[in-house]
Short mmCIF file of C-alpha atoms and ligand atoms in Angstrom, two decimals:
data_model
loop_
_atom_site.label_atom_id
_atom_site.label_comp_id
_atom_site.label_asym_id
_atom_site.label_seq_id
_atom_site.Cartn_x
_atom_site.Cartn_y
_atom_site.Cartn_z
CA UNK H 13 0.06 0.02 -0.05
CA UNK H 14 2.79 2.56 1.33
CA UNK H 15 4.61 1.87 -1.94
CA UNK H 16 1.79 2.27 -4.28
CA UNK H 17 0.76 5.79 -2.47
CA UNK H 18 4.17 6.97 -3.04
CA UNK H 19 4.42 6.55 -6.66
CA UNK H 20 0.94 7.99 -7.33
CA UNK H 21 1.01 11.45 -8.72
CA UNK H 22 -0.27 13.97 -6.05
CA UNK H 23 -3.00 14.87 -8.20
CA UNK H 24 -4.36 11.15 -8.19
CA UNK H 25 -3.75 10.79 -4.63
CA UNK H 26 -6.11 13.90 -3.85
CA UNK H 27 -8.77 12.30 -5.85
CA UNK H 28 -8.53 9.11 -3.76
CA UNK H 29 -8.57 11.18 -0.36
CA UNK H 30 -11.62 12.78 -1.96
CA UNK H 31 -13.20 9.41 -2.05
CA UNK H 32 -12.70 8.85 1.67
CA UNK H 33 -15.80 8.95 3.89
CA UNK H 34 -14.56 12.06 5.68
CA UNK H 35 -14.71 14.29 2.41
CA UNK H 36 -18.45 13.47 1.72
CA UNK H 37 -19.80 15.58 4.37
CA UNK H 38 -20.11 12.74 6.80
CA UNK H 39 -17.41 13.45 9.35
CA UNK H 40 -17.60 11.92 12.81
CA UNK H 41 -18.72 14.35 15.39
CA UNK H 42 -16.49 12.70 18.15
CA UNK H 43 -13.15 10.43 17.28
CA UNK H 44 -11.72 8.33 20.15
CA UNK H 45 -8.15 7.71 19.47
CA UNK H 46 -6.35 4.91 21.37
CA UNK H 47 -2.94 5.59 21.30
CA UNK H 48 0.25 3.01 21.44
CA UNK H 49 0.21 3.80 25.06
CA UNK H 50 -3.43 2.82 25.33
CA UNK H 51 -2.94 -0.22 23.42
CA UNK H 52 0.09 -1.22 25.52
CA UNK H 53 -2.32 -1.05 28.67
CA UNK H 54 -5.15 -2.86 26.81
CA UNK H 55 -2.72 -5.58 25.66
CA UNK H 56 -1.46 -5.98 29.35
CA UNK H 57 -4.88 -6.40 30.52
CA UNK H 58 -6.00 -8.65 27.56
CA UNK H 59 -3.08 -10.99 28.60
CA UNK H 60 -4.55 -11.62 32.06
CA UNK H 61 -7.62 -12.84 30.25
CA UNK H 62 -6.03 -14.94 28.17
CA UNK H 63 -4.03 -16.40 30.78
CA UNK H 64 -7.06 -17.24 32.62
CA UNK H 65 -8.58 -18.86 29.69
CA UNK H 66 -5.50 -20.90 28.92
CA UNK H 67 -5.78 -22.67 32.38
CA UNK H 68 -9.35 -23.76 31.18
CA UNK H 69 -8.24 -25.65 27.89
CA UNK H 70 -8.87 -29.19 28.31
CA UNK H 71 -6.16 -31.38 26.77
CA UNK H 72 -7.08 -34.84 25.37
CA UNK H 73 -5.52 -38.12 26.19
CA UNK H 74 -3.02 -39.37 23.89
CA UNK H 75 -2.91 -43.20 23.13
CA UNK H 76 -1.08 -45.30 20.55
CA UNK H 77 1.10 -48.01 19.78
CA UNK H 78 5.01 -47.88 19.99
CA UNK H 79 7.84 -49.69 19.09
CA UNK H 80 11.11 -48.91 20.75
CA UNK H 81 14.38 -50.37 19.85
CA UNK H 82 15.54 -52.74 22.64
CA UNK H 83 12.06 -52.59 24.14
CA UNK H 84 9.77 -53.76 21.65
CA UNK H 85 6.03 -52.88 20.99
CA UNK H 86 3.66 -51.87 23.49
CA UNK H 87 0.69 -49.60 24.11
CA UNK H 88 1.04 -45.96 25.65
CA UNK H 89 -1.53 -43.59 27.06
CA UNK H 90 -0.99 -40.25 28.50
CA UNK H 91 -4.26 -38.95 30.33
CA UNK H 92 -5.34 -36.66 32.83
CA UNK H 93 -3.50 -33.90 31.48
CA UNK H 94 -3.73 -30.71 33.24
CA UNK H 95 -2.45 -27.24 32.52
CA UNK H 96 -0.95 -26.20 36.08
CA UNK H 97 0.41 -23.10 35.61
CA UNK H 98 1.24 -20.66 32.73
CA UNK H 99 2.91 -17.14 32.38
CA UNK H 100 2.16 -15.18 29.35
CA UNK H 101 4.63 -12.63 28.64
CA UNK H 102 5.86 -9.96 26.01
CA UNK H 103 2.20 -8.92 24.97
CA UNK H 104 1.88 -6.26 22.27
CA UNK H 105 -1.06 -4.84 20.59
CA UNK H 106 0.01 -2.94 17.59
CA UNK H 107 -2.22 -1.30 14.76
CA UNK H 108 -2.48 -3.33 11.55
CA UNK H 109 -3.37 -0.33 9.29
CA UNK H 110 -6.51 -0.97 7.32
CA UNK H 111 -7.56 -3.98 9.53
CA UNK H 112 -7.52 -3.79 12.72
CA UNK H 113 -4.53 -4.73 15.47
CA UNK H 114 -2.17 -7.39 15.90
CA UNK H 115 -1.78 -9.28 18.82
CA UNK H 116 1.30 -11.09 20.22
CA UNK H 117 2.72 -12.90 23.17
CA UNK H 118 6.33 -14.25 22.82
CA UNK H 119 8.67 -16.56 25.15
CA UNK H 120 5.72 -17.46 27.21
CA UNK H 121 5.87 -20.78 29.49
CA UNK H 122 3.04 -23.27 30.31
CA UNK H 123 3.53 -26.36 32.71
CA UNK H 124 1.18 -29.45 32.11
CA UNK H 125 1.02 -32.58 34.48
CA UNK H 126 -0.42 -35.73 33.71
CA UNK H 127 -0.37 -39.80 33.99
CA UNK H 128 1.40 -42.05 31.70
CA UNK H 129 0.46 -45.54 31.65
CA UNK H 130 2.43 -48.15 29.32
CA UNK H 131 1.49 -51.68 28.42
CA UNK H 132 3.94 -54.02 26.91
CA UNK H 133 2.75 -57.97 26.60
CA UNK H 134 1.95 -58.64 30.25
CA UNK H 135 3.87 -55.57 31.82
CA UNK H 136 1.98 -52.64 33.10
CA UNK H 137 3.90 -49.38 34.29
CA UNK H 138 2.33 -46.39 34.99
CA UNK H 139 3.39 -42.75 36.74
CA UNK H 140 3.08 -39.32 36.26
CA UNK H 141 5.12 -36.64 34.25
CA UNK H 142 5.45 -33.12 34.02
CA UNK H 143 5.83 -31.16 30.98
CA UNK H 144 7.43 -27.72 30.53
CA UNK H 145 6.35 -25.90 27.31
CA UNK H 146 8.92 -23.00 27.09
CA UNK H 147 9.23 -20.00 24.25
CA UNK H 148 5.47 -20.37 23.32
CA UNK H 149 4.71 -17.66 20.93
CA UNK H 150 1.04 -16.81 19.87
CA UNK H 151 0.24 -14.29 17.09
CA UNK H 152 -3.24 -13.42 15.95
CA UNK H 153 -4.92 -10.67 14.17
CA UNK H 154 -7.93 -8.76 15.50
CA UNK H 155 -10.00 -7.55 12.71
CA UNK H 156 -12.37 -4.81 13.72
CA UNK H 157 -15.67 -3.59 12.19
CA UNK H 158 -18.93 -2.48 12.99
CA UNK H 159 -22.63 -3.63 12.74
CA UNK H 160 -25.39 -1.67 11.35
CA UNK H 161 -26.45 -0.82 14.91
CA UNK H 162 -23.26 0.99 15.09
CA UNK H 163 -21.66 -1.43 17.52
CA UNK H 164 -17.91 -2.26 17.35
CA UNK H 165 -17.33 -5.84 16.27
CA UNK H 166 -14.01 -7.97 16.42
CA UNK H 167 -12.96 -11.14 15.08
CA UNK H 168 -9.63 -13.25 15.44
CA UNK H 169 -8.03 -14.23 12.18
CA UNK H 170 -4.91 -15.46 11.01
CA UNK H 171 -4.07 -16.96 14.55
CA UNK H 172 -0.58 -19.10 14.92
CA UNK H 173 1.01 -20.45 17.89
CA UNK H 174 4.43 -21.98 18.01
CA UNK H 175 6.12 -23.50 20.86
CA UNK H 176 9.80 -23.28 21.13
CA UNK H 177 10.94 -26.11 23.46
CA UNK H 178 9.35 -29.04 25.50
CA UNK H 179 10.99 -30.73 28.46
CA UNK H 180 9.65 -33.44 30.05
CA UNK H 181 10.08 -35.04 33.78
CA UNK H 182 8.86 -38.41 33.90
CA UNK H 183 8.57 -40.25 37.20
CA UNK H 184 10.68 -43.57 37.30
CA UNK H 185 13.26 -42.19 34.87
CA UNK H 186 12.61 -44.87 32.43
CA UNK H 187 15.21 -44.06 29.65
CA UNK H 188 13.23 -45.51 26.86
CA UNK H 189 10.17 -44.09 28.09
CA UNK H 190 11.60 -40.46 27.65
CA UNK H 191 12.82 -41.46 24.11
CA UNK H 192 9.32 -42.65 23.31
CA UNK H 193 8.15 -39.32 24.54
CA UNK H 194 10.43 -37.47 22.45
CA UNK H 195 10.27 -39.43 19.26
CA UNK H 196 6.33 -39.83 19.22
CA UNK H 197 4.47 -37.85 21.58
CA UNK H 198 5.98 -34.50 21.57
CA UNK H 199 5.32 -33.44 18.13
CA UNK H 200 1.54 -35.03 18.40
CA UNK H 201 1.60 -32.91 21.79
CA UNK H 202 3.05 -29.68 20.23
CA UNK H 203 0.54 -29.94 17.11
CA UNK H 204 -2.46 -30.37 19.54
CA UNK H 205 -1.57 -27.63 21.88
CA UNK H 206 -0.89 -25.20 19.08
CA UNK H 207 -4.23 -25.59 17.89
CA UNK H 208 -5.82 -25.51 20.98
CA UNK H 209 -4.26 -22.27 22.01
CA UNK H 210 -5.31 -20.70 18.86
CA UNK H 211 -9.04 -22.35 19.11
CA UNK H 212 -8.77 -20.53 22.76
CA UNK H 213 -7.85 -17.27 21.25
CA UNK H 214 -10.73 -17.33 18.96
CA UNK H 215 -13.23 -18.65 21.50
CA UNK H 216 -11.84 -15.45 24.02
CA UNK H 217 -12.06 -12.85 21.28
CA UNK H 218 -15.80 -14.06 20.37
CA UNK H 219 -17.10 -14.65 23.93
CA UNK H 220 -15.06 -12.23 26.09
CA UNK H 221 -13.62 -9.38 23.71
CA UNK H 222 -16.35 -8.97 21.56
CA UNK H 223 -19.17 -8.66 23.97
CA UNK H 224 -17.08 -6.22 25.72
CA UNK H 225 -16.65 -3.99 23.17
CA UNK H 226 -20.20 -4.10 22.73
CA UNK H 227 -20.51 -2.59 26.11
CA UNK H 228 -19.58 0.73 24.11
CA UNK H 229 -22.82 2.78 24.93
CA UNK H 230 -24.13 3.42 21.25
CA UNK H 231 -26.89 5.80 22.72
CA UNK H 232 -26.42 7.27 26.18
CA UNK H 233 -29.17 9.55 27.61
CA UNK H 234 -28.08 12.87 28.80
CA UNK H 235 -31.33 13.92 30.53
CA UNK H 236 -34.78 12.86 30.58
CA UNK H 237 -35.23 14.70 27.00
CA UNK H 238 -32.26 14.05 24.93
CA UNK H 239 -29.63 11.37 24.59
CA UNK H 240 -26.36 10.90 22.48
CA UNK H 241 -25.80 8.72 19.60
CA UNK H 242 -22.37 7.25 19.86
CA UNK H 243 -22.61 4.68 17.09
CA UNK H 244 -19.68 3.84 14.97
CA UNK H 245 -19.75 5.37 11.37
CA UNK H 246 -17.13 3.08 10.16
CA UNK H 247 -14.76 0.42 11.21
CA UNK H 248 -12.46 1.46 13.40
CA UNK H 249 -9.08 2.68 11.69
CA UNK H 250 -6.05 1.64 12.71
CA UNK H 251 -3.21 4.00 11.32
CA UNK H 252 0.49 3.15 12.06
CA UNK H 253 0.40 4.86 15.20
CA UNK H 254 -3.11 4.43 16.78
CA UNK H 255 -6.69 3.28 16.61
CA UNK H 256 -9.28 5.89 15.59
CA UNK H 257 -12.68 5.26 16.29
CA UNK H 258 -15.22 7.42 14.67
CA UNK H 259 -18.45 8.08 16.42
CA UNK H 260 -21.52 9.98 15.49
CA UNK H 261 -21.68 11.98 18.20
CA UNK H 262 -25.20 13.44 17.66
CA UNK H 263 -27.23 14.96 20.02
CA UNK H 264 -30.93 14.04 19.62
CA UNK H 265 -34.57 14.38 21.18
CA UNK H 266 -35.40 10.87 22.88
CA UNK H 267 -39.02 11.20 21.87
CA UNK H 268 -39.04 12.65 18.50
CA UNK H 269 -35.65 12.29 16.66
CA UNK H 270 -35.38 14.44 13.34
CA UNK H 271 -32.56 14.86 11.01
CA UNK H 272 -29.63 17.26 11.53
CA UNK H 273 -29.24 20.19 9.14
CA UNK H 274 -25.64 20.43 10.34
CA UNK H 275 -22.67 18.61 9.38
CA UNK H 276 -19.68 17.84 11.51
CA UNK H 277 -16.33 19.35 10.43
CA UNK H 278 -13.22 17.61 9.18
CA UNK H 279 -11.03 17.33 12.31
CA UNK H 280 -7.12 17.22 12.34
CA UNK H 281 -6.25 15.72 15.65
CA UNK H 282 -2.81 16.69 17.10
CA UNK H 283 -0.27 14.16 16.54
CA UNK H 284 1.24 14.42 20.17
CA UNK H 285 -1.59 13.05 22.26
CA UNK H 286 0.61 11.75 25.26
CA UNK H 287 -2.34 9.92 26.88
CA UNK H 288 -3.81 6.43 26.38
CA UNK H 289 -7.00 7.45 25.07
CA UNK H 290 -7.88 11.10 23.41
CA UNK H 291 -11.44 12.38 22.29
CA UNK H 292 -11.99 14.88 19.91
CA UNK H 293 -15.48 16.22 20.50
CA UNK H 294 -16.21 18.53 17.52
CA UNK H 295 -18.75 21.52 17.89
CA UNK H 296 -21.29 19.61 15.80
CA UNK H 297 -21.97 17.67 19.02
CA UNK H 298 -22.53 20.64 21.00
CA UNK H 299 -24.29 22.26 18.18
CA UNK H 300 -26.73 19.23 17.57
CA UNK H 301 -27.70 19.77 21.40
CA UNK H 302 -28.10 23.45 20.90
CA UNK H 303 -30.39 22.43 17.94
CA UNK H 304 -32.53 20.04 19.94
CA UNK H 305 -32.89 22.31 22.98
CA UNK H 306 -33.75 25.31 20.77
CA UNK H 307 -36.45 23.17 18.51
CA UNK H 308 -38.14 21.87 21.86
CA UNK H 309 -38.73 25.59 23.23
CA UNK H 310 -36.31 24.69 26.10
CA UNK H 311 -34.57 28.22 25.43
CA UNK H 312 -37.78 30.16 25.28
CA UNK H 313 -38.44 32.10 28.39
CA UNK H 314 -41.22 34.20 30.16
CA UNK H 315 -40.73 36.98 32.58
CA UNK H 316 -43.22 38.52 34.92
CA UNK H 317 -43.18 40.86 37.67
CA UNK H 318 -43.27 38.21 40.26
CA UNK H 319 -39.73 37.27 39.44
CA UNK H 320 -38.29 40.66 40.10
CA UNK H 321 -37.15 41.28 43.66
CA UNK H 322 -39.49 44.05 45.14
CA UNK H 323 -36.32 46.65 45.76
CA UNK H 324 -35.49 46.44 42.07
CA UNK H 325 -35.16 49.65 40.23
CA UNK H 326 -37.54 48.88 37.45
CA UNK H 327 -40.75 46.53 37.40
CA UNK H 328 -42.87 44.96 34.89
CA UNK H 329 -45.63 47.38 35.24
CA UNK H 330 -46.80 49.98 33.13
CA UNK H 331 -46.34 52.50 36.06
CA UNK H 332 -42.77 51.62 36.25
CA UNK H 333 -42.13 51.73 32.51
CA UNK H 334 -43.63 55.57 32.48
CA UNK H 335 -40.54 56.90 33.21
CA UNK H 336 -39.00 55.75 30.05
CA UNK H 337 -42.00 55.27 27.95
CA UNK H 338 -44.67 57.84 28.84
CA UNK H 339 -47.32 56.61 26.54
CA UNK H 340 -47.60 53.10 27.87
CA UNK H 341 -48.77 54.11 31.40
CA UNK H 342 -51.30 56.52 29.41
CA UNK H 343 -52.58 53.82 27.20
CA UNK H 344 -52.60 50.99 29.81
CA UNK H 345 -52.87 52.42 33.29
CA UNK H 346 -51.88 50.18 36.22
CA UNK H 347 -51.37 46.86 34.08
CA UNK H 348 -48.54 44.34 34.24
CA UNK H 349 -46.43 43.48 31.48
CA UNK H 350 -44.93 40.00 30.44
CA UNK H 351 -41.80 39.77 28.71
CA UNK H 352 -41.50 36.58 26.27
CA UNK H 353 -38.05 35.70 25.23
CA UNK H 354 -36.85 33.29 22.34
CA UNK H 355 -33.62 32.45 21.19
CA UNK H 356 -34.06 33.28 17.57
CA UNK H 357 -31.71 30.69 15.80
CA UNK H 358 -30.01 27.60 17.55
CA UNK H 359 -26.99 29.17 19.35
CA UNK H 360 -23.98 27.73 17.49
CA UNK H 361 -20.75 27.46 19.67
CA UNK H 362 -17.43 28.59 18.27
CA UNK H 363 -14.49 26.54 19.18
CA UNK H 364 -11.12 28.41 18.60
CA UNK H 365 -7.68 27.64 20.26
CA UNK H 366 -8.14 28.07 24.18
CA UNK H 367 -11.85 29.58 23.45
CA UNK H 368 -15.30 28.38 23.28
CA UNK H 369 -17.82 31.41 22.87
CA UNK H 370 -21.32 31.69 21.61
CA UNK H 371 -23.30 34.69 20.43
CA UNK H 372 -27.14 33.90 20.91
CA UNK H 373 -29.53 36.29 19.54
CA UNK H 374 -32.72 36.61 21.48
CA UNK H 375 -35.83 38.29 20.61
CA UNK H 376 -38.04 39.79 23.43
CA UNK H 377 -41.82 40.54 22.98
CA UNK H 378 -43.45 42.52 25.47
CA UNK H 379 -47.20 42.37 26.31
CA UNK H 380 -49.33 44.40 28.48
CA UNK H 381 -51.77 41.83 30.60
CA UNK H 382 -55.09 43.42 30.24
CA UNK H 383 -57.99 42.51 32.55
CA UNK H 384 -59.88 39.68 31.31
CA UNK H 385 -56.63 37.76 30.22
CA UNK H 386 -56.43 39.98 26.83
CA UNK H 387 -52.85 40.38 26.04
CA UNK H 388 -51.62 42.92 23.93
CA UNK H 389 -48.13 43.25 22.04
CA UNK H 390 -46.52 46.58 22.85
CA UNK H 391 -42.81 46.39 21.83
CA UNK H 392 -40.23 43.97 20.27
CA UNK H 393 -36.75 43.93 21.29
CA UNK H 394 -33.61 42.05 19.88
CA UNK H 395 -31.05 41.10 22.28
CA UNK H 396 -27.43 40.15 21.74
CA UNK H 397 -24.47 38.95 24.08
CA UNK H 398 -21.30 37.15 23.80
CA UNK H 399 -20.91 34.36 26.25
CA UNK H 400 -17.92 32.30 26.65
CA UNK H 401 -17.89 28.85 28.26
CA UNK H 402 -15.72 26.84 30.57
CA UNK H 403 -15.43 23.37 29.96
CA UNK H 404 -14.37 20.59 32.41
CA UNK H 405 -14.26 17.18 32.52
CA UNK H 406 -13.88 14.29 35.09
CA UNK H 407 -13.66 10.69 34.83
CA UNK H 408 -16.68 9.97 33.05
CA UNK H 409 -18.50 13.26 31.96
CA UNK H 410 -17.94 16.87 30.16
CA UNK H 411 -19.56 19.39 32.15
CA UNK H 412 -19.57 23.16 31.12
CA UNK H 413 -20.45 26.49 32.47
CA UNK H 414 -21.22 29.61 30.68
CA UNK H 415 -19.78 32.78 31.62
CA UNK H 416 -22.19 35.71 31.37
CA UNK H 417 -21.56 38.33 28.82
CA UNK H 418 -23.35 41.76 29.32
CA UNK H 419 -26.69 41.83 26.85
CA UNK H 420 -27.19 44.56 24.49
CA UNK H 421 -30.80 45.25 23.93
CA UNK H 422 -32.07 46.90 20.78
CA UNK H 423 -35.78 48.47 19.99
CA UNK H 424 -36.84 46.46 17.20
CA UNK H 425 -40.78 47.68 17.36
CA UNK H 426 -42.74 49.97 19.27
CA UNK H 427 -46.34 50.34 19.59
CA UNK H 428 -46.10 52.59 22.30
CA UNK H 429 -43.75 55.45 20.92
CA UNK H 430 -39.91 55.30 20.92
CA UNK H 431 -38.11 55.01 24.38
CA UNK H 432 -34.69 54.27 25.56
CA UNK H 433 -33.65 50.88 26.08
CA UNK H 434 -31.02 51.52 28.97
CA UNK H 435 -33.14 50.38 32.08
CA UNK H 436 -34.62 47.56 30.33
CA UNK H 437 -31.12 46.55 29.51
CA UNK H 438 -30.53 46.73 33.33
CA UNK H 439 -33.70 44.61 33.93
CA UNK H 440 -32.68 41.77 31.36
CA UNK H 441 -29.02 41.75 32.38
CA UNK H 442 -30.28 41.19 35.91
CA UNK H 443 -33.12 38.35 34.84
CA UNK H 444 -30.56 36.65 32.61
CA UNK H 445 -27.65 36.47 35.28
CA UNK H 446 -29.98 35.50 37.97
CA UNK H 447 -32.65 33.17 36.19
CA UNK H 448 -31.44 32.21 33.08
CA UNK H 449 -27.69 31.41 33.43
CA UNK H 450 -28.36 29.60 36.54
CA UNK H 451 -31.17 27.29 34.70
CA UNK H 452 -28.73 26.45 31.59
CA UNK H 453 -25.46 26.27 34.11
CA UNK H 454 -27.27 23.92 36.32
CA UNK H 455 -28.36 21.76 33.14
CA UNK H 456 -24.63 21.88 31.80
CA UNK H 457 -23.28 20.64 35.10
CA UNK H 458 -25.06 17.65 35.12
CA UNK H 459 -22.75 16.69 32.41
CA UNK H 460 -22.39 14.95 29.02
CA UNK H 461 -21.26 11.26 28.82
CA UNK H 462 -18.19 10.06 27.51
CA UNK H 463 -18.42 7.14 25.30
CA UNK H 464 -16.65 4.53 27.56
CA UNK H 465 -16.46 0.98 27.71
CA UNK H 466 -17.58 -0.80 30.84
CA UNK H 467 -15.53 -0.83 34.00
CA UNK H 468 -12.98 1.96 32.53
CA UNK H 469 -11.89 4.66 34.80
CA UNK H 470 -10.14 7.82 33.32
CA UNK H 471 -7.44 9.63 35.31
CA UNK H 472 -4.46 12.22 34.53
CA UNK H 473 -7.33 14.40 32.63
CA UNK H 474 -6.12 16.93 30.08
CA UNK H 475 -8.50 19.17 28.09
CA UNK H 476 -7.73 21.62 25.19
CA UNK H 477 -9.40 23.83 23.13
CA UNK H 478 -8.72 23.61 19.27
CA UNK H 479 -10.28 24.87 16.37
CA UNK H 480 -13.61 23.30 15.92
CA UNK H 481 -13.06 20.56 18.63
CA UNK H 482 -12.50 19.98 22.37
CA UNK H 483 -9.62 17.59 22.81
CA UNK H 484 -9.49 15.42 26.02
CA UNK H 485 -6.97 13.14 27.05
CA UNK H 486 -6.73 10.47 29.78
CA UNK H 487 -5.20 7.43 30.97
CA UNK H 488 -7.21 4.49 31.48
CA UNK H 489 -7.62 2.13 34.34
CA UNK H 490 -9.72 -0.96 33.87
CA UNK H 491 -11.44 -2.43 37.01
CA UNK H 492 -11.15 -6.31 36.65
CA UNK H 493 -14.62 -8.04 37.47
C1 LIG K 521 -40.48 29.70 21.28
O1 LIG K 521 -40.75 31.16 21.00
C2 LIG K 521 -41.09 31.27 19.67
C3 LIG K 521 -41.04 32.96 19.61
O2 LIG K 521 -42.11 33.30 20.59
C4 LIG K 521 -42.05 30.34 19.11
O3 LIG K 521 -42.33 30.82 17.74
C5 LIG K 521 -41.84 29.10 19.21
O4 LIG K 521 -42.75 28.43 18.78
C6 LIG K 521 -41.44 28.60 20.56
N1 LIG K 521 -41.11 27.50 20.60
C7 LIG K 521 -41.80 26.56 21.38
C8 LIG K 521 -41.34 25.08 21.21
O5 LIG K 521 -42.64 26.91 22.51
C1 LIG K 522 -12.62 34.22 23.75
O1 LIG K 522 -13.69 34.55 23.36
C2 LIG K 522 -14.57 36.03 23.58
C3 LIG K 522 -15.61 35.94 23.00
O2 LIG K 522 -15.49 35.79 21.69
C4 LIG K 522 -13.46 37.10 23.85
O3 LIG K 522 -14.10 38.07 24.49
C5 LIG K 522 -12.31 36.69 24.56
O4 LIG K 522 -11.24 37.48 24.38
C6 LIG K 522 -11.72 35.33 23.88
N1 LIG K 522 -10.56 34.65 24.65
C7 LIG K 522 -9.33 34.23 24.15
C8 LIG K 522 -8.19 33.78 25.04
O5 LIG K 522 -9.28 34.16 22.95
C1 LIG K 523 -19.87 40.58 20.27
O1 LIG K 523 -18.59 40.26 19.68
C2 LIG K 523 -18.90 40.96 18.46
C3 LIG K 523 -17.32 40.47 17.90
O2 LIG K 523 -16.39 40.67 18.75
C4 LIG K 523 -18.84 42.42 18.42
O3 LIG K 523 -18.93 42.82 17.27
C5 LIG K 523 -20.05 42.53 19.43
O4 LIG K 523 -20.12 43.94 19.52
C6 LIG K 523 -20.26 42.09 20.62
N1 LIG K 523 -21.69 41.83 21.14
C7 LIG K 523 -22.06 42.26 22.24
C8 LIG K 523 -23.26 42.16 22.90
O5 LIG K 523 -20.97 42.35 23.40
C1 LIG K 524 -18.45 13.94 37.28
O1 LIG K 524 -19.27 14.84 36.95
C2 LIG K 524 -20.84 14.71 36.72
C3 LIG K 524 -21.34 15.97 36.55
O2 LIG K 524 -21.13 16.99 37.19
C4 LIG K 524 -21.19 14.16 38.32
O3 LIG K 524 -22.47 13.69 38.15
C5 LIG K 524 -20.21 12.74 38.53
O4 LIG K 524 -20.40 12.56 39.89
C6 LIG K 524 -18.66 13.29 38.54
N1 LIG K 524 -17.93 12.13 38.79
C7 LIG K 524 -17.07 11.87 39.54
C8 LIG K 524 -16.37 10.84 39.79
O5 LIG K 524 -16.46 12.85 40.35
#
């Protein structure tokens, strides 16, 4: 592959790249990158599972007839073979570009105990033996894929195992028996064990690893109203350095999922990720959340006089407004007002190096509340503000907090004459700071779940803000179950 790519003219290479999924506007919202450090850790944990499974391997009895010089013909039986100890060493899990991962184990050791029986005409001998298998090497490819449900899949292929050396210690110290072993049984034994080990690897991948990978929450609930879709958009991508898992990362309404009109940016992840796992969370993820909350009217609010502290400089009454809109008190004496606010467009976050900001635009309609529940629109305001947000994450969730910016108010329409908006600006700043921000921040503090497999804890957390994405890094601790 590499050689082919190098000889391709750059133009052609460009064309090829243009046909990769990334360029078709179906970029992942979130990329989880498992670095070589992460793979190293996974290899160590995986090894313990393999070691446990290896203990469980059932070895068959070996029986057969023999003919040994100076001894003659006879019948042998090796039975009750049992793996007493094993020590797998030198685990390595490396990206296998375009396929998945390659798993290797080197220079490992297994001790088997068993019973031997030999029959030669009327003579019957028996005893026990120890068998030390040294220099055991295993290698297998783990092919990674994804189901249509978006769950990851893994299958083992191309497994091979090789035994370097077999040493046998037979009770009775019968020299010819040792010869028998070396001449006939050892190679048979190697063959059987080598194939049993690969069978075990296949089984362990199918019955341990695949179910474990499928503990990835393909959809995770954020609150009672929205969830996040973490389905895999493609098979995990092995590059020379890391394994990248491309997840949709779309926040959606749990009751009513509708197509999303925005698309995720093409992310270019920093190469120097020095943690086991990194998550690039694009602005797409946050913006799909904004869209859903906006569509559901979560960002609409209503403000009435009872929400304003008694000693505040201005109240939502026509009397209080008289000072700066003289007409209103004359047209609607002694009535209350209600302000109805809505964020005009779903707020889009803007991620730049070191900064997450948004500039929501609100529209506020003011109504006088007339006797008999009649409401009459008296003026409309446009409200703009610049908000920056602080993002943090802990071992399982990303949380955010909006840092309020001052709002700027503009009169859009008035049916009660022109007026100065400064006092209203003060009122709105008060309301937004004391009511709207706490409400939104409470929500953001509940956090947004990271796509983590079961029994994974994160530590050594780092967070950076890049253009178009949050870049989180962490080391991983697997709690053995
Ligand atoms: C939010 O308010 C706007 C403007 O008043 C309105 O058009 C929209 O229907 C409201 N959305 C919901 C879901 O109530
Ligand atoms: C972050 O963005 C806000 C709003 O655009 C801006 O006021 C602030 O200066 C920015 N901070 C940095 C560190 O760039
Ligand atoms: C928000 O930031 C933009 C760009 O920096 C600026 O033009 C605008 O006046 C700011 N708006 C408010 C309400 O501060
Ligand atoms: C992580 O943050 C979330 C949201 O604030 C919180 O509910 C959770 O308890 C935190 N977890 C830990 C381990 O601190």
